[in-house]
Coordinates of C-alpha atoms in Angstrom, one line a residue:
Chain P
X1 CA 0.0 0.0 0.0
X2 CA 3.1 2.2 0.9
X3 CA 5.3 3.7 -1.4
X4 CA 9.1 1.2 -1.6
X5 CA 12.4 3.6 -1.7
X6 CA 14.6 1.3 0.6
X7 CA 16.2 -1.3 1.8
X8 CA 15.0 -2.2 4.9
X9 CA 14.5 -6.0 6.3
X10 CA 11.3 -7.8 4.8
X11 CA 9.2 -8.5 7.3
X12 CA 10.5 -5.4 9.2
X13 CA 8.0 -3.4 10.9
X14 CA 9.9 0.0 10.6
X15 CA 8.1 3.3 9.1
X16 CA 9.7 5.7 7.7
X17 CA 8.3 9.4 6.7
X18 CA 10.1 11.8 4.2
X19 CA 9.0 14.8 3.2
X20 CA 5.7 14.3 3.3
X21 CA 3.0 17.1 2.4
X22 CA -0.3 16.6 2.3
X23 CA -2.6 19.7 1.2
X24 CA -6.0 20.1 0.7
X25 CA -8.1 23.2 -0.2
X26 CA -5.2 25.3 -1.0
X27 CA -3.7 24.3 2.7
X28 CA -0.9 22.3 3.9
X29 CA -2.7 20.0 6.3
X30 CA 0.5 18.1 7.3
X31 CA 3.8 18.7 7.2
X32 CA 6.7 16.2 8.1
X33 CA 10.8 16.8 6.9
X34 CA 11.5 13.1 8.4
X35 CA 10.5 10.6 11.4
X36 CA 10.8 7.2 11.4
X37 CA 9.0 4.9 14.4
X38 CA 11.4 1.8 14.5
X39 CA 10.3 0.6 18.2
X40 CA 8.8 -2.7 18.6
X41 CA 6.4 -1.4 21.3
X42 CA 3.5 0.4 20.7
X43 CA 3.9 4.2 19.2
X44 CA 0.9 6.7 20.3
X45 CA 0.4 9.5 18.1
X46 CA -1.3 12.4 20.3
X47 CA -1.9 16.0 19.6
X48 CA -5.1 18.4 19.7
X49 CA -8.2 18.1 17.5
X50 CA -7.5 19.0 13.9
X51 CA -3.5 18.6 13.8
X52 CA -3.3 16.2 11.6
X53 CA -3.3 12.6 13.3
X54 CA -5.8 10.9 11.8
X55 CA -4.3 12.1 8.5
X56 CA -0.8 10.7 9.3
X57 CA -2.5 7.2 9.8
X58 CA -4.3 7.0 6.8
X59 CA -1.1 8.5 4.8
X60 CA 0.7 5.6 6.5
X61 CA -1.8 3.4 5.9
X62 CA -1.8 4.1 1.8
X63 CA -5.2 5.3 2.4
X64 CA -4.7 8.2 0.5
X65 CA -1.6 9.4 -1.4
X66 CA 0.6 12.4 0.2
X67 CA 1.2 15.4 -2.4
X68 CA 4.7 15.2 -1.8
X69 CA 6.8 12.9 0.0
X70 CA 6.9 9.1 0.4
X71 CA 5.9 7.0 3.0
X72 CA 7.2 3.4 3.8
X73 CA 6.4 0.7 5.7
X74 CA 8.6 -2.2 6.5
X75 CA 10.0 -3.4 3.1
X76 CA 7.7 -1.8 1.2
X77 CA 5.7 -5.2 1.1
X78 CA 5.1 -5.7 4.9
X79 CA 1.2 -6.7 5.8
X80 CA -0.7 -3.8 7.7
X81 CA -3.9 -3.4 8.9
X82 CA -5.7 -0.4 10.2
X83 CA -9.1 -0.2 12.4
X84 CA -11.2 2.5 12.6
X85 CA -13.0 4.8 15.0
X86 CA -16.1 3.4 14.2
X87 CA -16.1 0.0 13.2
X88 CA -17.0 -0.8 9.8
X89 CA -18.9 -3.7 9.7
X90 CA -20.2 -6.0 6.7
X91 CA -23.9 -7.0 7.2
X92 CA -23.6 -10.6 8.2
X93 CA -22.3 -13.0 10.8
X94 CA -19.0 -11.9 13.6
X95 CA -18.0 -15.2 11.8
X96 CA -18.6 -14.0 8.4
X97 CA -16.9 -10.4 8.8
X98 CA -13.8 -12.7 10.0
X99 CA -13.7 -15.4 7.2
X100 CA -14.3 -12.5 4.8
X101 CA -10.7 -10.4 5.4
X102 CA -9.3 -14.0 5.6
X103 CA -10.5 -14.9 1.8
X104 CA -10.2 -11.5 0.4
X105 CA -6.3 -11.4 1.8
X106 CA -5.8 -14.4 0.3
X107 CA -5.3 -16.7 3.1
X108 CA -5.0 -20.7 1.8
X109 CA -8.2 -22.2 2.4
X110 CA -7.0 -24.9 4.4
X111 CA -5.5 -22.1 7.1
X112 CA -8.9 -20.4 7.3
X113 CA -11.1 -22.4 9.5
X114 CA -8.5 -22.8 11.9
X115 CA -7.3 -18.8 11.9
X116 CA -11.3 -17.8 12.2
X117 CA -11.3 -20.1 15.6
X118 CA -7.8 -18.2 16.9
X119 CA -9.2 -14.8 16.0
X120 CA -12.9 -15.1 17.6
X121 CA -10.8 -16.9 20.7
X122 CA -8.9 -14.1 21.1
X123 CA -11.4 -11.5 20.5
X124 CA -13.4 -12.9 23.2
X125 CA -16.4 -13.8 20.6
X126 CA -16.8 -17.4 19.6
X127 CA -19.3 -17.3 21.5
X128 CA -21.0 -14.7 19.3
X129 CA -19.8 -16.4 16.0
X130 CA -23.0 -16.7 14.3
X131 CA -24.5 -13.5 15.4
X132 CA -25.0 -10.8 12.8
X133 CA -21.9 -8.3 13.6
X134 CA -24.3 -5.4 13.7
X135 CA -26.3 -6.6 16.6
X136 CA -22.7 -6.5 18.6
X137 CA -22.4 -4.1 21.5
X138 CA -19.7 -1.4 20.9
X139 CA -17.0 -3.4 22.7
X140 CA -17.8 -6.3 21.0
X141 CA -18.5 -4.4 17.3
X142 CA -15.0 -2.9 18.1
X143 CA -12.9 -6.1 19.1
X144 CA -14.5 -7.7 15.9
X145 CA -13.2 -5.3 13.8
X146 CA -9.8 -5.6 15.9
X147 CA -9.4 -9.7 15.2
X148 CA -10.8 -8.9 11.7
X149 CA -7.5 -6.6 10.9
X150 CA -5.4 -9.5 12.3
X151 CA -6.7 -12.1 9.4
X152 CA -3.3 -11.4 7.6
X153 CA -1.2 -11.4 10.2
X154 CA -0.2 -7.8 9.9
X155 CA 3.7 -6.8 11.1
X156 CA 2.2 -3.5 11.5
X157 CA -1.4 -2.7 12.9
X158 CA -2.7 1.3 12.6
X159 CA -5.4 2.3 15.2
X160 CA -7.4 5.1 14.8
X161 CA -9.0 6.3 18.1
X162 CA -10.3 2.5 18.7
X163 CA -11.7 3.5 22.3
X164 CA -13.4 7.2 21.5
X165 CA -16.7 5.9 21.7
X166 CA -16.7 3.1 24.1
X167 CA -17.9 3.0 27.7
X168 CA -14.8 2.1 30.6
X169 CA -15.6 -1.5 30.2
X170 CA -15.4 -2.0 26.6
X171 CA -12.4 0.3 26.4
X172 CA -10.3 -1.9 29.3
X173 CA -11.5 -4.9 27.4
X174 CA -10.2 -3.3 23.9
X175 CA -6.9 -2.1 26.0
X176 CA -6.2 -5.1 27.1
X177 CA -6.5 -6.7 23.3
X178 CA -4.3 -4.3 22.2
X179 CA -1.7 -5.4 24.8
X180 CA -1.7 -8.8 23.7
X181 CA -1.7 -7.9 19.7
X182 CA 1.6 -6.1 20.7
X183 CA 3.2 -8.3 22.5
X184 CA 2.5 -10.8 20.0
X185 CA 4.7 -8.9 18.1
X186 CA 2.7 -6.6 15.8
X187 CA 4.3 -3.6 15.9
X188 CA 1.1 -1.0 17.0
X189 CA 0.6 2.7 16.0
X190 CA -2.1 4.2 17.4
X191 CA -4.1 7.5 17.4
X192 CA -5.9 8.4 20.6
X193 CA -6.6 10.9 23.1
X194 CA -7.0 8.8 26.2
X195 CA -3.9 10.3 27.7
X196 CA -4.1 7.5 30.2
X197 CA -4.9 4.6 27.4
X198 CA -1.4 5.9 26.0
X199 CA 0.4 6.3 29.1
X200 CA 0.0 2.8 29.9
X201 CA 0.1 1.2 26.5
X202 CA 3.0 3.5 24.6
X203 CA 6.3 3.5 24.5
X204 CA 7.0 6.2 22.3
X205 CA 4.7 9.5 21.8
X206 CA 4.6 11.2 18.7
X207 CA 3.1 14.6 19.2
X208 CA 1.5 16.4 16.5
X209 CA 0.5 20.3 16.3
X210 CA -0.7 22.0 13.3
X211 CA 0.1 19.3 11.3
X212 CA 3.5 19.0 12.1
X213 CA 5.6 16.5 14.7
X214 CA 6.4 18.5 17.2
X215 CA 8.1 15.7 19.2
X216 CA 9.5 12.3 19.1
X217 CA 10.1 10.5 22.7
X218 CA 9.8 8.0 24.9
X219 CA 6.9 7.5 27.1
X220 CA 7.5 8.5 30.4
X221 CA 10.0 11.6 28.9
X222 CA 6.8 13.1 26.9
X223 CA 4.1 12.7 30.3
X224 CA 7.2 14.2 32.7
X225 CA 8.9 16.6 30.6
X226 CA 7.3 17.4 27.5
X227 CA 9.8 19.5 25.6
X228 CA 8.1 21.3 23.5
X229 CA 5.9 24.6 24.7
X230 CA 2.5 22.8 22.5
X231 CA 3.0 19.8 24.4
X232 CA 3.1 21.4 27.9
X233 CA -0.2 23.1 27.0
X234 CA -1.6 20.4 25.6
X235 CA -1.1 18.5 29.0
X236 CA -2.2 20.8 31.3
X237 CA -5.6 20.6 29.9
X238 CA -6.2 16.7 30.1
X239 CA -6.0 14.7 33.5
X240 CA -3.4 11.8 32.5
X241 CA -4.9 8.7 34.7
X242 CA -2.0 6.0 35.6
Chain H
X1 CA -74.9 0.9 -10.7
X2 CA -76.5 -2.4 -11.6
X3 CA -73.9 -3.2 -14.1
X4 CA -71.3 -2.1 -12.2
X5 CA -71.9 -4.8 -9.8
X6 CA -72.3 -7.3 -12.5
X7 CA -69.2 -6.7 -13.5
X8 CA -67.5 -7.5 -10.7
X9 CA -69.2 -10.5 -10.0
X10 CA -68.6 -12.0 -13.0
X11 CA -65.0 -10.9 -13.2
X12 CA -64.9 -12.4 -9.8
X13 CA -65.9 -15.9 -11.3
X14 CA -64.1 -15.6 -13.4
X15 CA -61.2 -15.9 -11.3
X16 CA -62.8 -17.8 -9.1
X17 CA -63.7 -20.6 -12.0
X18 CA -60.0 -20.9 -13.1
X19 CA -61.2 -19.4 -16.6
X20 CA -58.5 -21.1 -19.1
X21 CA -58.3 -17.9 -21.1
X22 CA -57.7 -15.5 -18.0
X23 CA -55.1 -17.5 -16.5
X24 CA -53.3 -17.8 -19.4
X25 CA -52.9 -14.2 -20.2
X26 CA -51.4 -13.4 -17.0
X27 CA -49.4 -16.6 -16.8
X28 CA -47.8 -14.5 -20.1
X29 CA -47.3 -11.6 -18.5
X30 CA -45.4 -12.9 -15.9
X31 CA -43.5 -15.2 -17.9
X32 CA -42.9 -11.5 -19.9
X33 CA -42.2 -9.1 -17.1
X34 CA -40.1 -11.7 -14.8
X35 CA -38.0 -12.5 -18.2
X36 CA -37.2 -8.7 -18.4
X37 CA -36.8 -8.3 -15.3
X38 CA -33.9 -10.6 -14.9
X39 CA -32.2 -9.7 -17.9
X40 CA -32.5 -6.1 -16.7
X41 CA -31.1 -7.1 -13.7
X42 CA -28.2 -9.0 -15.2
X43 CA -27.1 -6.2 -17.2
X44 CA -28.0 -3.5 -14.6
X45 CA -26.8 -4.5 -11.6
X46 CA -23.1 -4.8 -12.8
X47 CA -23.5 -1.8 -14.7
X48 CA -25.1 0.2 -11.6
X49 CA -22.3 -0.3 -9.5
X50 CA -19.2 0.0 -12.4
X51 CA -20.9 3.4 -12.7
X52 CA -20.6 3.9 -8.5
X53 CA -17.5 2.9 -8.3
X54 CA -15.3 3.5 -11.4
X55 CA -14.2 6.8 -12.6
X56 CA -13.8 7.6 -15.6
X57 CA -14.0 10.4 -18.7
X58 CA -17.8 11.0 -19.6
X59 CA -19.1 9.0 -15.9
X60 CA -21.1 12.0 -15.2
X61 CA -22.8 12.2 -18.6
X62 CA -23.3 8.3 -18.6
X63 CA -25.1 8.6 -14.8
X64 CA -27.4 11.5 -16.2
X65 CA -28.3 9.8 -19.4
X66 CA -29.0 6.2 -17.1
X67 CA -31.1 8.6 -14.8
X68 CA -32.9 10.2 -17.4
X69 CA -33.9 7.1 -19.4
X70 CA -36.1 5.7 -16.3
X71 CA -38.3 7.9 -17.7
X72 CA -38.6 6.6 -21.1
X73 CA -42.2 6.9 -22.9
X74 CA -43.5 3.2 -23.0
X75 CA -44.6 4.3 -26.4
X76 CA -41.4 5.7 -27.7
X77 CA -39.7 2.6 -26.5
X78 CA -42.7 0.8 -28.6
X79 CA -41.9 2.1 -32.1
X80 CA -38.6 1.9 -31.5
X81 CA -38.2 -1.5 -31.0
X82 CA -41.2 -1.8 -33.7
X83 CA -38.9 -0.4 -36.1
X84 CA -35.8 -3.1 -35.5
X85 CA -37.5 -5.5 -35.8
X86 CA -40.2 -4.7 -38.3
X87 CA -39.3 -6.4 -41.6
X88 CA -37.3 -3.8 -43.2
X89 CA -35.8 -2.7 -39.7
X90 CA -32.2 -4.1 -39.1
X91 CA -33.1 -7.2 -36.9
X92 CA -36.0 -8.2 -39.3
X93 CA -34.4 -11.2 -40.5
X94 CA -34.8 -12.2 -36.3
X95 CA -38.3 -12.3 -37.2
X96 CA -39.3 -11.2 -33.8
X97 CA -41.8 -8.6 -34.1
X98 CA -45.5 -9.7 -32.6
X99 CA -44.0 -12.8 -30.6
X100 CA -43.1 -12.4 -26.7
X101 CA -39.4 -12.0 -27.7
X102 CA -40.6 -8.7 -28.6
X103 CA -42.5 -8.0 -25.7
X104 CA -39.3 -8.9 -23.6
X105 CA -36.9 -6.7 -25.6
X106 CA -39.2 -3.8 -25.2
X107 CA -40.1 -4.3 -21.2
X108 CA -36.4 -4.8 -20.8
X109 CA -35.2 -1.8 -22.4
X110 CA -37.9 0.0 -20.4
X111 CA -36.5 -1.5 -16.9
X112 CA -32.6 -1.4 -17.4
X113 CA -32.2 1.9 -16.6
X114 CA -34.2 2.0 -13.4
X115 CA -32.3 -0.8 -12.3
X116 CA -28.7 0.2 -13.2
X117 CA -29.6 3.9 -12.2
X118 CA -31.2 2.6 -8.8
X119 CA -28.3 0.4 -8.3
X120 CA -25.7 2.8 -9.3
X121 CA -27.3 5.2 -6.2
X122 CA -27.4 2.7 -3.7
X123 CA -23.8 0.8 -4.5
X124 CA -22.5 4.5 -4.2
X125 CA -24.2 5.2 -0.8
X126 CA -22.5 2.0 0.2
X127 CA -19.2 2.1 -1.0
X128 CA -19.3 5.9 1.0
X129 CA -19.8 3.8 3.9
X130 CA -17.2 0.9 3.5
X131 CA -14.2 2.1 1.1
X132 CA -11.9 2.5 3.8
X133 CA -12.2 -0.5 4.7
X134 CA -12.7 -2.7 1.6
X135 CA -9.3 -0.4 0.4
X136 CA -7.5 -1.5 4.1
X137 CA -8.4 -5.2 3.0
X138 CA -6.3 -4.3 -0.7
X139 CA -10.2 -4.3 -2.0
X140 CA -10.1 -1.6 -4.8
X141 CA -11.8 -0.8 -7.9
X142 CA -13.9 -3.6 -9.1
X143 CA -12.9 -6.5 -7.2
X144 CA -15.0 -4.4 -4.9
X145 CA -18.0 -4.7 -6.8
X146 CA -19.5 -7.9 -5.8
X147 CA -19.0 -7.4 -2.2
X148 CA -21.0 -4.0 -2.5
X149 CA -23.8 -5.8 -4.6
X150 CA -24.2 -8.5 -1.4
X151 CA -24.2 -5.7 1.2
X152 CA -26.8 -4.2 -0.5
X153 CA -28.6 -7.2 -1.7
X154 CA -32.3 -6.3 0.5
X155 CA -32.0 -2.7 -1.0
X156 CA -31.6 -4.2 -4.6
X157 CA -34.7 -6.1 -3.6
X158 CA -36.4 -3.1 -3.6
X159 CA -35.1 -1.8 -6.9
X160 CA -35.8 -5.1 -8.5
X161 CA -39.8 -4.8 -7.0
X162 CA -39.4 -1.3 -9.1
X163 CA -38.5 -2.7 -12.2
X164 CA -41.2 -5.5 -11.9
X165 CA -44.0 -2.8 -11.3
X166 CA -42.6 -0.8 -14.4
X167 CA -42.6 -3.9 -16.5
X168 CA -45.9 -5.4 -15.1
X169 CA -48.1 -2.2 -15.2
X170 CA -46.6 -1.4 -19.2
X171 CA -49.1 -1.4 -21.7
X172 CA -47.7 1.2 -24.3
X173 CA -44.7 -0.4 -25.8
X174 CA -46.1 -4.5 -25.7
X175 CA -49.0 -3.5 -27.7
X176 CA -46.6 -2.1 -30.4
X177 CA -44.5 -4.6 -30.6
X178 CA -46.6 -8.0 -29.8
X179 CA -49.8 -6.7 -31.2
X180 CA -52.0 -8.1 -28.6
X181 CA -52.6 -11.4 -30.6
X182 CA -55.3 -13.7 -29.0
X183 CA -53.3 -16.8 -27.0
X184 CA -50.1 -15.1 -28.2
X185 CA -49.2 -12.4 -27.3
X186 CA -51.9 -10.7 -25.3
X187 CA -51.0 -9.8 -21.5
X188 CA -53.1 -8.4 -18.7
X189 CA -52.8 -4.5 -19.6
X190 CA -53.5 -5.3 -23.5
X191 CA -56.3 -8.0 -22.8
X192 CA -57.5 -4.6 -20.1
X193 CA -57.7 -2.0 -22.5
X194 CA -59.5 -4.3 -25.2
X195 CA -62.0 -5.6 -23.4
X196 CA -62.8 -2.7 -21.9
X197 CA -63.0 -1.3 -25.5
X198 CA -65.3 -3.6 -26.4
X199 CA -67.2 -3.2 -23.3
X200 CA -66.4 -6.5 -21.7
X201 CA -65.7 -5.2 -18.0
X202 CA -65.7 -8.4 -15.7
X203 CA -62.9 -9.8 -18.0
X204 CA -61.5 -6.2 -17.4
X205 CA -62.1 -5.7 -14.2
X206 CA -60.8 -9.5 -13.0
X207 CA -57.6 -8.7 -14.9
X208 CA -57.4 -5.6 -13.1
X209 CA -58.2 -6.7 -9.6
X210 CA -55.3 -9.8 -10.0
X211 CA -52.9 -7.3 -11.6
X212 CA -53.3 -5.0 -8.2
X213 CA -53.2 -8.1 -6.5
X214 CA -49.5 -9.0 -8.4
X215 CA -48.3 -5.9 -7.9
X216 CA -49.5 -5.9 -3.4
X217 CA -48.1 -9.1 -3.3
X218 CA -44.7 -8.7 -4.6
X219 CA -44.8 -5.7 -2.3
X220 CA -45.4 -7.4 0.1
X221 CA -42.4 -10.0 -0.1
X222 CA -40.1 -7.1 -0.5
X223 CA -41.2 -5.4 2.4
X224 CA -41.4 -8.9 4.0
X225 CA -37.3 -9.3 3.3
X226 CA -36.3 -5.7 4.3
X227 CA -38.1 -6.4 7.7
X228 CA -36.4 -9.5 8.6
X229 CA -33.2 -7.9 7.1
X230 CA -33.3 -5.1 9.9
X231 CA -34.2 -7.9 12.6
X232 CA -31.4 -10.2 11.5
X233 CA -28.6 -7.6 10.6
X234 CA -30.1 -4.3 12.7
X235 CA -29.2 -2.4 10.2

């Protein structure tokens, strides 16, 4: 989906951003000279409404095409998967929605019956299998849509705001999915603005402002001494829960 | 008054009866209208959604031209056919003109473009909804196609219902072009407006009453589907 213009690893989960531009009505909407998120653990993206975030993970994504710039993923070939704010959801069966992403990525038929039992195990929703998706609760609708991006076994996994509109108890449940996606290995980026939700999952902030990265750094350096002025003022407004 | 309520007692035996005549003109006309109706639906289905989701020089031209042929004259649509495949018109040698054949070409004609334009709208709407996500899955272009047409498959339902009432209810270009020949090719709407010429109204009128009673019933399927598609799928 990515543009190639390397030679990293295959398989390798790094991304690398250079030059990118993106404009839109006349206005450049994003901005970035260079960053490149090589950590295994996962990467939180965080910045104020409107600076660009959501726009960063779709350019990443090869959602849409940057007007200038390239964007790279791994080798240029590595599997990714995004899930959205709201969960897009094809009218039929939790079971269905799963065995769906599994034929359309090309999965070998033989693999697919036993990959749709891993992925409703570990979305919690085998016992939901034959239930049309959209009857789901959030949570639910949400971790489906989760184990559905996992059919290809994606080295990198892009989450746009996944918990925005869940209650506490479908976003711990969601958290906690996350956790075990990453630590399975799946290198995840994610957008958010659960301060907390990215305190405890991230390892590495990338703050955006205006469309442009404004910083780079580890966890605990970004929530105790954010170095740039944005990113103080931007913390001073939210309550960061452990 | 009287014979107003003759009428329709005798077209009401007439149904009743299983009059041979009756039954086979509107076993015709459903043997007609479905037969257009699934070629229509063959052609305009794909061709609905290629227009939704490819782009393309002259797309916007091609949608208004779809959206303004749902409102072809029956009659138009008539003579036109009527003139292919009239001896001297270019399909002649087909010898098609006054046989069902004819009747299909014309309904069809008629029905296409509410189909494909119906269709083109509703795969649209749809792929709005899911392109991000069919594109995240490496979905694209026209691979995406038949996963639009099944996600929409209780709303083309609906479309097809439209096309069947358009066909069904068509009078104007099937007496052109089948001539309204006794056991031939002589249909509900045709066998309607002659008998009712010649002043035979309980023929009329039974036609009439089991043509409304088509036209509620397949109505009432697709309304039937749509409901248990929202209780099955809430959507």
């Amino acid at each position: 989906m990515s543009e190639a213009c390397g030679a990293d690893r295959p398989g390798d989960a790094t991304i690398r951003v250079r030059g990118l531009k993106f404009r839109s009505g006349g206005q450049d909407l994003l901005e970035i000279a260079d960053l490149k998120i090589d950590t295994p653990a996962p990467t939180m993206i965080l910045g104020p409404n409107g600076a660009g975030k959501s726009l960063l993970l779709r350019l990443m994504h090869g959602l849409i095409p940057p007007s200038e710039g390239s964007v790279r993923v791994g080798s240029g070939g590595t599997a990714q998967a995004m899930v959205f704010q709201a969960p897009i959801l094809l009218r039929r069966s939790v079971a269905s929605n799963i065995m769906y992403a599994l034929k359309v990525q090309h999965v070998a038929r033989k693999r697919r019956e036993g990959r749709l039992n891993e992925l409703l195990e570990l979305g919690g929703l085998a016992r939901r299998a034959r239930q049309p998706a959209r009857t789901l609760s959030g949570g639910e609708q949400q971790r489906l849509a989760m184990v559905r991006a996992l059919a290809n076994e994606p080295k990198v996994l892009f989450l746009d705001e996944p918990t925005s509109s869940l209650d506490p108890h479908g976003s711990q449940q969601l958290e906690a999915l996350i956790a075990k996606v990453a630590a399975g290995g799946t290198k995840v980026v994610m957008v958010t603005h659960d301060l907390g939700l990215a305190s405890r999952l991230g390892e590495e902030i990338v703050f955006l402002h205006h469309g442009q990265v404004r910083e780079q750094t580890p966890e605990a350096e970004f929530f105790e001494r954010p170095r740039s002025q944005e990113a103080r003022s931007f913390l001073s407004r939210h309550l960061v829960l452990p | 008054m009287h014979d107003f309520a003759q009428a329709f007692a005798q077209g009401l035996d007439l149904i009743l009866s299983g009059d041979s005549d009756l039954w086979k003109v509107v076993l015709l006309s459903l043997k007609v209208s479905l037969t257009a109706v699934l070629i229509s639906a063959l052609i305009g289905m794909p061709l609905g959604a290629l227009l939704a989701v490819k782009r393309f020089a002259g797309r916007s031209w091609l949608i208004v031209l779809v959206n303004a042929l749902m409102g072809l004259p029956p009659v138009v649509v008539g003579l036109l056919v009527y003139m292919l495949l009239s001896r001297s018109g270019p399909l002649g040698v087909l010898q098609l003109l006054y046989t069902p054949a004819a009747m299909i070409i014309a309904q069809t004609i008629l029905v296409l473009p509410i189909i494909a334009a119906l269709t083109r709208q509703l795969v649209e709407d749809l792929e709005g909804e899911y392109s991000e996500q069919l594109r995240s899955f490496g979905v694209v272009g026209l691979r995406a196609v038949p996963t639009l047409l099944w996600e929409g498959r209780f709303g083309l339902s609906t479309i097809l219902a439209a096309g069947f009432g358009r066909a069904i209810a068509e009078v104007g270009a099937v007496i052109i072009v089948g001539g309204n020949i006794n056991h031939v090719t002589r249909v509900m709407t045709t066998t309607i407006a002659l008998e009712t010429s010649r002043g035979n109204l309980a023929m009329a009128l039974a036609l009439g009453g089991i043509l409304i009673l088509i036209a509620i019933g397949v109505n009432a399927v697709v309304t039937a589907l749509g409901l248990t598609q929202r209780r099955v799928t809430n959507v």
